[in-house]
PDB file of C-alpha atoms in Angstrom:
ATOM      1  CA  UNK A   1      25.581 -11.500  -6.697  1.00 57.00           C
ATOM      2  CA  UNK A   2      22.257 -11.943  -5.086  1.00 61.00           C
ATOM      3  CA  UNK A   3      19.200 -10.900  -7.580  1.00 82.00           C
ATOM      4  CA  UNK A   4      16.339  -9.333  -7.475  1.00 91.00           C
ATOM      5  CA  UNK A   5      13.547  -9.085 -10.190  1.00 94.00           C
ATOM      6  CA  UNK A   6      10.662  -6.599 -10.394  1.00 96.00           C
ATOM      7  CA  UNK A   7       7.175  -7.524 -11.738  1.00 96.00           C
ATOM      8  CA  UNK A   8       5.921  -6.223 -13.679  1.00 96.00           C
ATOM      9  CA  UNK A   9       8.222  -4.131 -15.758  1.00 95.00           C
ATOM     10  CA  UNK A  10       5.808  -1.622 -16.887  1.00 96.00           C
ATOM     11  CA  UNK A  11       2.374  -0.538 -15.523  1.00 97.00           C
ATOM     12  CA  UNK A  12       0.098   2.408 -17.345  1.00 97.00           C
ATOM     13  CA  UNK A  13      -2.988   3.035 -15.345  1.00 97.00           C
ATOM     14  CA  UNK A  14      -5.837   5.877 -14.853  1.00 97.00           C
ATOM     15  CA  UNK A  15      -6.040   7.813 -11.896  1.00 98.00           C
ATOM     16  CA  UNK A  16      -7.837   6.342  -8.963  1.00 97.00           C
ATOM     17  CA  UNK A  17      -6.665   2.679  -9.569  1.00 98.00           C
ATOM     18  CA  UNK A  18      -5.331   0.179  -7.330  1.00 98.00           C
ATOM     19  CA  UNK A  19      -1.542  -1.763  -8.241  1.00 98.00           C
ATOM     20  CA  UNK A  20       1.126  -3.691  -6.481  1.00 98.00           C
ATOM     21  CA  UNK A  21       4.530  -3.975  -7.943  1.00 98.00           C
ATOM     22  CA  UNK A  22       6.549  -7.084  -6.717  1.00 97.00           C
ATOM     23  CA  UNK A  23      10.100  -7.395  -6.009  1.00 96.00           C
ATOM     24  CA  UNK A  24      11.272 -11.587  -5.564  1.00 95.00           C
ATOM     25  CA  UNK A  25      14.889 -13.143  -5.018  1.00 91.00           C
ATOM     26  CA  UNK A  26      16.065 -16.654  -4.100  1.00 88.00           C
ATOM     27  CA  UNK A  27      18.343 -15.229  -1.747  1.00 88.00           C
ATOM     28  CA  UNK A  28      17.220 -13.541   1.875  1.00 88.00           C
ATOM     29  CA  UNK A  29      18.220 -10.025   2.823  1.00 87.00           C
ATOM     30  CA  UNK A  30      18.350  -8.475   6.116  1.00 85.00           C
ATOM     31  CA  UNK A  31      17.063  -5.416   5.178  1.00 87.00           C
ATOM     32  CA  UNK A  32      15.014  -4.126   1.564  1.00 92.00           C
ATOM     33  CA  UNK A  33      14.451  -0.469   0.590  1.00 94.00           C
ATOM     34  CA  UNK A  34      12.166   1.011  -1.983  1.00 97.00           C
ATOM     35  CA  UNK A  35      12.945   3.913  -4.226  1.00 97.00           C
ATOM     36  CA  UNK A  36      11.165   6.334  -6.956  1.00 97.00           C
ATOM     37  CA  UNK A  37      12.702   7.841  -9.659  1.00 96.00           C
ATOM     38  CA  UNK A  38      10.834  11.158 -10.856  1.00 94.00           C
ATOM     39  CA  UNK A  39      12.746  11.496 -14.901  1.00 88.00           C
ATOM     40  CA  UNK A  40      15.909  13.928 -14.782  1.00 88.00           C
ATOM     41  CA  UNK A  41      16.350  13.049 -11.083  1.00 93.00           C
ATOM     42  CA  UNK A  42      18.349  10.455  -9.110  1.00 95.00           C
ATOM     43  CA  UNK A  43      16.470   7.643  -7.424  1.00 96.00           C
ATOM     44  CA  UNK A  44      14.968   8.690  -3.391  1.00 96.00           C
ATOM     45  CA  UNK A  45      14.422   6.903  -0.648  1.00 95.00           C
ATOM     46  CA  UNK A  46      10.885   5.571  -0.161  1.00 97.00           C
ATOM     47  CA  UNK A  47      11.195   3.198   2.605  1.00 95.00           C
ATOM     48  CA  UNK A  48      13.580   0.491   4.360  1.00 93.00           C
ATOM     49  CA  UNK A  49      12.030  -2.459   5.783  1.00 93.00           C
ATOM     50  CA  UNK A  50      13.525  -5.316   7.733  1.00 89.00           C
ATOM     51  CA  UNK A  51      11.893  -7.506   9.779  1.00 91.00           C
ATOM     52  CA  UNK A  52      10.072 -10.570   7.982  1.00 92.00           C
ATOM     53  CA  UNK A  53       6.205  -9.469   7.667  1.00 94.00           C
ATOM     54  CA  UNK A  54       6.737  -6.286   8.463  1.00 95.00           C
ATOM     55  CA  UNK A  55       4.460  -3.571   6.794  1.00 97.00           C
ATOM     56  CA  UNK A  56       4.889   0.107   6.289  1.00 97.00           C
ATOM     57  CA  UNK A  57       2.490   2.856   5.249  1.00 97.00           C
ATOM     58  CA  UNK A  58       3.573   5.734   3.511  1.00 95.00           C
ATOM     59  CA  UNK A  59       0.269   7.484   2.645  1.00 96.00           C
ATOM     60  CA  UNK A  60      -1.324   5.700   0.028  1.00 97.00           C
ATOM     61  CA  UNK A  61       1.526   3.431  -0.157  1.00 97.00           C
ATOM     62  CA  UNK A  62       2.290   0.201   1.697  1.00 98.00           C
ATOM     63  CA  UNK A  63       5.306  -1.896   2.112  1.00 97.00           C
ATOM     64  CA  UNK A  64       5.405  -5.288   3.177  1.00 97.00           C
ATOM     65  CA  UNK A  65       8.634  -7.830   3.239  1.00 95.00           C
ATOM     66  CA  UNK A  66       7.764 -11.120   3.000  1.00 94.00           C
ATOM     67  CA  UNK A  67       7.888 -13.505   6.100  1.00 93.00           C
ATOM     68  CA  UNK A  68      11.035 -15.058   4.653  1.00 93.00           C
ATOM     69  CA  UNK A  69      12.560 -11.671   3.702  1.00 91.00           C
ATOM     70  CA  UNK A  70      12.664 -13.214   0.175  1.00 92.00           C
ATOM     71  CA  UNK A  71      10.096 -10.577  -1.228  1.00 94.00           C
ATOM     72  CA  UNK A  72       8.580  -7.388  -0.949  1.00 96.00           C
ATOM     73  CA  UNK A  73       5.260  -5.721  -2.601  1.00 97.00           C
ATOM     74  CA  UNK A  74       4.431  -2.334  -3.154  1.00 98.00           C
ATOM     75  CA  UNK A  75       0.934  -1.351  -3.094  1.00 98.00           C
ATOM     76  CA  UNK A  76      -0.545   1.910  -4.007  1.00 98.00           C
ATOM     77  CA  UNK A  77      -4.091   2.740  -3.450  1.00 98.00           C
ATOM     78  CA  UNK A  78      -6.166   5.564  -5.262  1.00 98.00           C
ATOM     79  CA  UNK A  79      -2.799   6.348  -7.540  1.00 97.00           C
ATOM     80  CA  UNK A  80      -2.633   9.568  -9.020  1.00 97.00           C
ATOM     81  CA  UNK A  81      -0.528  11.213 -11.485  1.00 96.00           C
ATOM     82  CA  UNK A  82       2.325  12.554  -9.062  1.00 95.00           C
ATOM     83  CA  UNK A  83       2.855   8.837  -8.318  1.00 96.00           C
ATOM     84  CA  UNK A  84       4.256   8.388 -11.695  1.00 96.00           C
ATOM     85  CA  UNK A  85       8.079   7.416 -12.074  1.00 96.00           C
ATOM     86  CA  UNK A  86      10.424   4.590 -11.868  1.00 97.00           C
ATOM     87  CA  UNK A  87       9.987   2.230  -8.747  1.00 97.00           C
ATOM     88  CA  UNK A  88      13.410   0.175  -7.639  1.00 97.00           C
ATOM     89  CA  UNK A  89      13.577  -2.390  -4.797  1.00 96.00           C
ATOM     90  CA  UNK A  90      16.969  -3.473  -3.490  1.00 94.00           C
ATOM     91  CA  UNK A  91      18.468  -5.812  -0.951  1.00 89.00           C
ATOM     92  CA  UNK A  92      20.950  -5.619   1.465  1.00 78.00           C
ATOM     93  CA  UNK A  93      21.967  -8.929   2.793  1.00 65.00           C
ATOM     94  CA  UNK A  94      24.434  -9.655   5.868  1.00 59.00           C
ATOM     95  CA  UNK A  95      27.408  -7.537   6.394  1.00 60.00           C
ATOM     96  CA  UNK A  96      27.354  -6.366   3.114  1.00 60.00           C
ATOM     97  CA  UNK A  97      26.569  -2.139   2.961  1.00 68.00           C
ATOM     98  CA  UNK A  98      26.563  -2.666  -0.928  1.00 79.00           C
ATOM     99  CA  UNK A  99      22.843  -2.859  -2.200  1.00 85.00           C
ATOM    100  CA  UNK A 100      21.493  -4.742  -4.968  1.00 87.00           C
ATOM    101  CA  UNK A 101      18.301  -3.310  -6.990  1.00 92.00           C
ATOM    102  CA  UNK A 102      15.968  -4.760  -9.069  1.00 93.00           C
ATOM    103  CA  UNK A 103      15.606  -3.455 -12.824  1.00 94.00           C
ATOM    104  CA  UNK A 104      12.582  -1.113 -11.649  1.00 95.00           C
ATOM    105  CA  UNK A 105       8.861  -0.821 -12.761  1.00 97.00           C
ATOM    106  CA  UNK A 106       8.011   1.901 -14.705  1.00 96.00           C
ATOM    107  CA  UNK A 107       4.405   3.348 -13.540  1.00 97.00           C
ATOM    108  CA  UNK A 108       2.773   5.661 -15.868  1.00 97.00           C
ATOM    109  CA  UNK A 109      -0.752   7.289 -14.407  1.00 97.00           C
ATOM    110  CA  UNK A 110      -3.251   8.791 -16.971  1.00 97.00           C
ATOM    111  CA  UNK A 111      -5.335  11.758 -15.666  1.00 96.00           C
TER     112      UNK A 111
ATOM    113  CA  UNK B   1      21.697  21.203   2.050  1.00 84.00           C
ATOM    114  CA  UNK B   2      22.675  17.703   2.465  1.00 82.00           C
ATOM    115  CA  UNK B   3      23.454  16.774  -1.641  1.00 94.00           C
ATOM    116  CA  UNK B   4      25.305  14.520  -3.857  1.00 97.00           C
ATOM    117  CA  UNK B   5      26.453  16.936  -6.662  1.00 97.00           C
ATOM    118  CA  UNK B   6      27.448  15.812 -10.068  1.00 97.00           C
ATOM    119  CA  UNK B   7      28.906  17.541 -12.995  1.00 97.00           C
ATOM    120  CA  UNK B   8      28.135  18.150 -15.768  1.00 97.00           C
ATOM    121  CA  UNK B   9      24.305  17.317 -15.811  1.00 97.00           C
ATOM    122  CA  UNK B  10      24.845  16.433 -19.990  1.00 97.00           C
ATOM    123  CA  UNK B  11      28.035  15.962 -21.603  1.00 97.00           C
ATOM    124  CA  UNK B  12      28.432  14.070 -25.502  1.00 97.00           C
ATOM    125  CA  UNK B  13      31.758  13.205 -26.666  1.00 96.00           C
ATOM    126  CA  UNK B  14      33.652  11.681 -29.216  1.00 97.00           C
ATOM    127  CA  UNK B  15      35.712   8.099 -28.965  1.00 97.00           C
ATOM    128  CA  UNK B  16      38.713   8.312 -27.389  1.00 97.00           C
ATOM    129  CA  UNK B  17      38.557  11.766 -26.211  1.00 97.00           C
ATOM    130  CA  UNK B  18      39.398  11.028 -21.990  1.00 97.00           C
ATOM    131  CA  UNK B  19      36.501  13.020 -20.062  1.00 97.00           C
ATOM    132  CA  UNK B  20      36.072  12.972 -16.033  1.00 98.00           C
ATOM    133  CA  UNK B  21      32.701  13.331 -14.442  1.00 98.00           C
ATOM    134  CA  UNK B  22      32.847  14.622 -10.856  1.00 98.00           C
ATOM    135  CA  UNK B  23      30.803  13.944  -7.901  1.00 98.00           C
ATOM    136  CA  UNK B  24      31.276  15.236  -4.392  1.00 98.00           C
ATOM    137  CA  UNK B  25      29.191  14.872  -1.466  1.00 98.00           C
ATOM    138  CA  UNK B  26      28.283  17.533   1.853  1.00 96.00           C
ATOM    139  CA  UNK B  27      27.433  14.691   4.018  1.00 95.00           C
ATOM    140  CA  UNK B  28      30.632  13.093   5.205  1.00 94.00           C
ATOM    141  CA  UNK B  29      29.651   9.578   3.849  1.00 93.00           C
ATOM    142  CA  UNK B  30      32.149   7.284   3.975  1.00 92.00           C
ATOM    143  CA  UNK B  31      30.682   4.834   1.069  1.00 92.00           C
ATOM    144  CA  UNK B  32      30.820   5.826  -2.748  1.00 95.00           C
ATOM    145  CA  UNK B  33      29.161   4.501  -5.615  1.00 96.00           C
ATOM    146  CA  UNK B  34      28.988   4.892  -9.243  1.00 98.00           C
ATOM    147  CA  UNK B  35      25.713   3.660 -11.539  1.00 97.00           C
ATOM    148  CA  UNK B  36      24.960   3.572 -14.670  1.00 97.00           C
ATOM    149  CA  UNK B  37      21.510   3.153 -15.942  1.00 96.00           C
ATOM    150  CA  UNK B  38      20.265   1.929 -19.529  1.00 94.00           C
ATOM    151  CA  UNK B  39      16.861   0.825 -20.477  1.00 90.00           C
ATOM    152  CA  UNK B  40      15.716  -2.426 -19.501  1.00 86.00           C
ATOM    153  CA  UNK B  41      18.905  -3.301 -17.556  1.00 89.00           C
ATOM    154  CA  UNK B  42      18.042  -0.997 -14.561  1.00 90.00           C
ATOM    155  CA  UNK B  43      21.282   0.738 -12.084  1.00 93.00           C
ATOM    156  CA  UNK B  44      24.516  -1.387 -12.864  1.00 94.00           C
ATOM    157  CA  UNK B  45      26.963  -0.458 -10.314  1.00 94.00           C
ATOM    158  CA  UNK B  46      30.408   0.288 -12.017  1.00 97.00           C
ATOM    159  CA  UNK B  47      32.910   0.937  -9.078  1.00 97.00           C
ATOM    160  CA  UNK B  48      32.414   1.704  -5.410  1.00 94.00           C
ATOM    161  CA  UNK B  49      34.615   2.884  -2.614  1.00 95.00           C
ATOM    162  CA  UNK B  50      34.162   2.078   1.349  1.00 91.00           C
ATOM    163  CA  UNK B  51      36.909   5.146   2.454  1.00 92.00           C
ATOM    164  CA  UNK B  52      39.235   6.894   1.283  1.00 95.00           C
ATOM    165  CA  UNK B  53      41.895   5.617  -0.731  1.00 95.00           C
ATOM    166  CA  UNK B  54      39.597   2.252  -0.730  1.00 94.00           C
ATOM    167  CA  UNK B  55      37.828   1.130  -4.329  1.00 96.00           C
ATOM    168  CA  UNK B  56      36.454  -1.387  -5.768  1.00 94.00           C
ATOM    169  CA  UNK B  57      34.899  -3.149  -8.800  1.00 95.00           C
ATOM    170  CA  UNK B  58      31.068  -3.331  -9.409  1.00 93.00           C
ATOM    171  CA  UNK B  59      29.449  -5.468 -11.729  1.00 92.00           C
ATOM    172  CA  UNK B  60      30.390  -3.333 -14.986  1.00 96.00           C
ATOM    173  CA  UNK B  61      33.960  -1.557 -13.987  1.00 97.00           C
ATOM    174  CA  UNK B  62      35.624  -2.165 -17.983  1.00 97.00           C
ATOM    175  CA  UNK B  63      36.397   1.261 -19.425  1.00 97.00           C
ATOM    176  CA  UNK B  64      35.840   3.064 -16.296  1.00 98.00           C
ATOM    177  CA  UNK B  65      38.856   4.331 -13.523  1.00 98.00           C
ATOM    178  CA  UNK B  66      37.900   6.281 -10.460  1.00 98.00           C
ATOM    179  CA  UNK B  67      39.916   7.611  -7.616  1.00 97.00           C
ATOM    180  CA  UNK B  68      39.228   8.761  -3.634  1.00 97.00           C
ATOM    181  CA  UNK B  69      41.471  11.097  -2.327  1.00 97.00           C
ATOM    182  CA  UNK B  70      39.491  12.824  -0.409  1.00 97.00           C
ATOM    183  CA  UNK B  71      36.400  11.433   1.446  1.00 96.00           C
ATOM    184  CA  UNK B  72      33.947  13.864  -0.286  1.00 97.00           C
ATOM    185  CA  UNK B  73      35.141  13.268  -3.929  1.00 98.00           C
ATOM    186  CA  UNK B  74      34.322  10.485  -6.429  1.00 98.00           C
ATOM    187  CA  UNK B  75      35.097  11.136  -9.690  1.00 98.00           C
ATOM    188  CA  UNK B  76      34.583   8.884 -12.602  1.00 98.00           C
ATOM    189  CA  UNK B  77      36.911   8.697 -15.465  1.00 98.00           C
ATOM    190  CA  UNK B  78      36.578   7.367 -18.763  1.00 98.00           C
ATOM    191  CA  UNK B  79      40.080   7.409 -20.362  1.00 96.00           C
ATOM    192  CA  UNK B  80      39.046   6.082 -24.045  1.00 97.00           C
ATOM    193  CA  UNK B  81      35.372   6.315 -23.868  1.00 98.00           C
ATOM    194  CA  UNK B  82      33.442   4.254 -26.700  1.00 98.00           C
ATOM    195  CA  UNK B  83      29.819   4.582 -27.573  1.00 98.00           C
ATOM    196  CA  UNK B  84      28.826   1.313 -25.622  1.00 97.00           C
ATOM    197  CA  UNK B  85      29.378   3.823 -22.599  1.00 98.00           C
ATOM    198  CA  UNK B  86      27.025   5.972 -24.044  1.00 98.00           C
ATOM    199  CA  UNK B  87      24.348   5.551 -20.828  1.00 97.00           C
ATOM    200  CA  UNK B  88      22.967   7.599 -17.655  1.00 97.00           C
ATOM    201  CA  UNK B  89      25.012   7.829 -14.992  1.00 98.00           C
ATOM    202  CA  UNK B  90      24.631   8.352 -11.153  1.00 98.00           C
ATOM    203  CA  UNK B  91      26.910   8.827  -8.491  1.00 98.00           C
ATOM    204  CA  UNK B  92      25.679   8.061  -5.252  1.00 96.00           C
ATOM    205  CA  UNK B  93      26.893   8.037  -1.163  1.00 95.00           C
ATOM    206  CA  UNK B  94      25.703   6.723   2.376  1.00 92.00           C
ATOM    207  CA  UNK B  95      27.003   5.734   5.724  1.00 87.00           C
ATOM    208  CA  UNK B  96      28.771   3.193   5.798  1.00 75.00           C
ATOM    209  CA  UNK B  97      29.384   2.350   9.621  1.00 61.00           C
ATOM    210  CA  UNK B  98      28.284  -1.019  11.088  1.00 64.00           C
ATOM    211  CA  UNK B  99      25.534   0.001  12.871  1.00 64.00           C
ATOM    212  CA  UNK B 100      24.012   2.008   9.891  1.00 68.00           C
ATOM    213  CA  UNK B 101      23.744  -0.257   6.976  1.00 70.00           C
ATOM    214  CA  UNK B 102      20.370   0.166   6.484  1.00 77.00           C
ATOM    215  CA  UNK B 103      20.735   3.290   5.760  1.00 85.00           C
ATOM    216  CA  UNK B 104      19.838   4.611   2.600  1.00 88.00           C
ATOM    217  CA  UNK B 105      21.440   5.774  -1.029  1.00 92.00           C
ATOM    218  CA  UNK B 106      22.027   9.758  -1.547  1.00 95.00           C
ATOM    219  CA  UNK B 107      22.208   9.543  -5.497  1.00 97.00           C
ATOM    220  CA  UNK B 108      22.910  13.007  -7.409  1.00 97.00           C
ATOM    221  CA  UNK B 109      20.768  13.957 -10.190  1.00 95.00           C
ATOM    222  CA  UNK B 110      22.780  11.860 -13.228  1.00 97.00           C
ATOM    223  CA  UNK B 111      25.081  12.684 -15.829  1.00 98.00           C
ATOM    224  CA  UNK B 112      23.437  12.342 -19.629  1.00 97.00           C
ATOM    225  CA  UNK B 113      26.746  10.708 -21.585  1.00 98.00           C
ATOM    226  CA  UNK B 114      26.809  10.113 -25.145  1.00 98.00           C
ATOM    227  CA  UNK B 115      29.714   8.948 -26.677  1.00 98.00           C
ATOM    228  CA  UNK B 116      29.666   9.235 -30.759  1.00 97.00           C
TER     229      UNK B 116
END
């Protein structure tokens, strides 16, 4: 089973701050997807990245995969309290359609 | 409205007493998955199925049976459940096909077990 670990594991910060949440594995996937997790709800799609380097925007948040499609970041500029949930990475790595995720980083923002 | 649908929403229980959660799905996914999800250890993936009448263990299928019959169905049983299964629990589909790997994870919105 290829792993992937999320740093850090939580992350409580005021409105208008600046965080990246990492996502690292030995292994190399062709393809890695973000989700967020709202509470009471099932995880949704964020965004799928999967060429090495790539980046994505998504409004205030950017993707990136690492060159070696090892490891992703998630950056979030200006957060504010609707960003608040549960943030999952996970891989997807040659034929298999059966993704791996991370444990998830729990972001908390103040008012 | 393209939805993974799972029932019940919240469901406690008693050892040994066999319960089924159901899931079913409007978007003619071939690939199934059930999750749980406790605190700390993040989604564990219990049993999946590629088609139908084609499953398979995840990392944490002990105590757990499902079945695929049909392509839209899913449903998790727990014959004897104990309180160690006491957890969150997702259900969740996408396209399988060759050419659409990448595509993503439909999960419903969770079933609340407890198991006293």
């Amino acid at each position: 089973t290829q792993l992937l670990e999320q740093s850090p594991q939580f992350l409580s910060i005021q409105e208008g701050e600046n965080l990246t949440v990492y996502c690292n594995s030995s292994s190399v996937f062709s393809s890695l997807q973000w989700y967020r997790q709202e509470p009471g709800e099932g995880p949704v799609l964020l965004v799928t990245v999967v060429t090495g380097g790539e980046v994505k925007k998504l409004k205030r948040l950017t993707f990136q995969f690492g060159d070696a499609r090892k490891d992703s970041s998630l950056h979030i500029t200006a957060a504010q309290p609707g960003d608040t949930g549960l943030y999952l990475c996970a891989g997807g790595g040659g034929g298999s359609y059966i993704p791996t995720f991370g444990r998830g980083t729990s972001l908390i923002v103040h008012p | 409205e393209a939805q993974v649908t799972q029932n019940p929403r919240y469901l406690i229980t008693v050892t040994g007493k066999k319960l089924t959660v159901t899931c079913s799905q409007n978007m003619n996914h071939e690939y199934m998955s059930w999750y749980r999800q406790d605190p700390g250890l993040g989604l564990r993936q219990i049993y999946y199925s590629m088609n139908v009448e084609v499953t398979d263990k995840g990392d944490v299928p002990e105590g757990y049976k499902v079945s695929r019959k049909e392509k839209r169905n899913f449903p998790l049983i727990l014959e004897s459940p104990s309180p160690n299964q006491t957890s969150l629990y997702f259900c969740a589909s996408k396209i399988s096909t060759g050419g659409r790997r990448n595509s993503p994870l439909h999960f419903g919105n969770g079933t609340r077990l407890t198991v006293t």
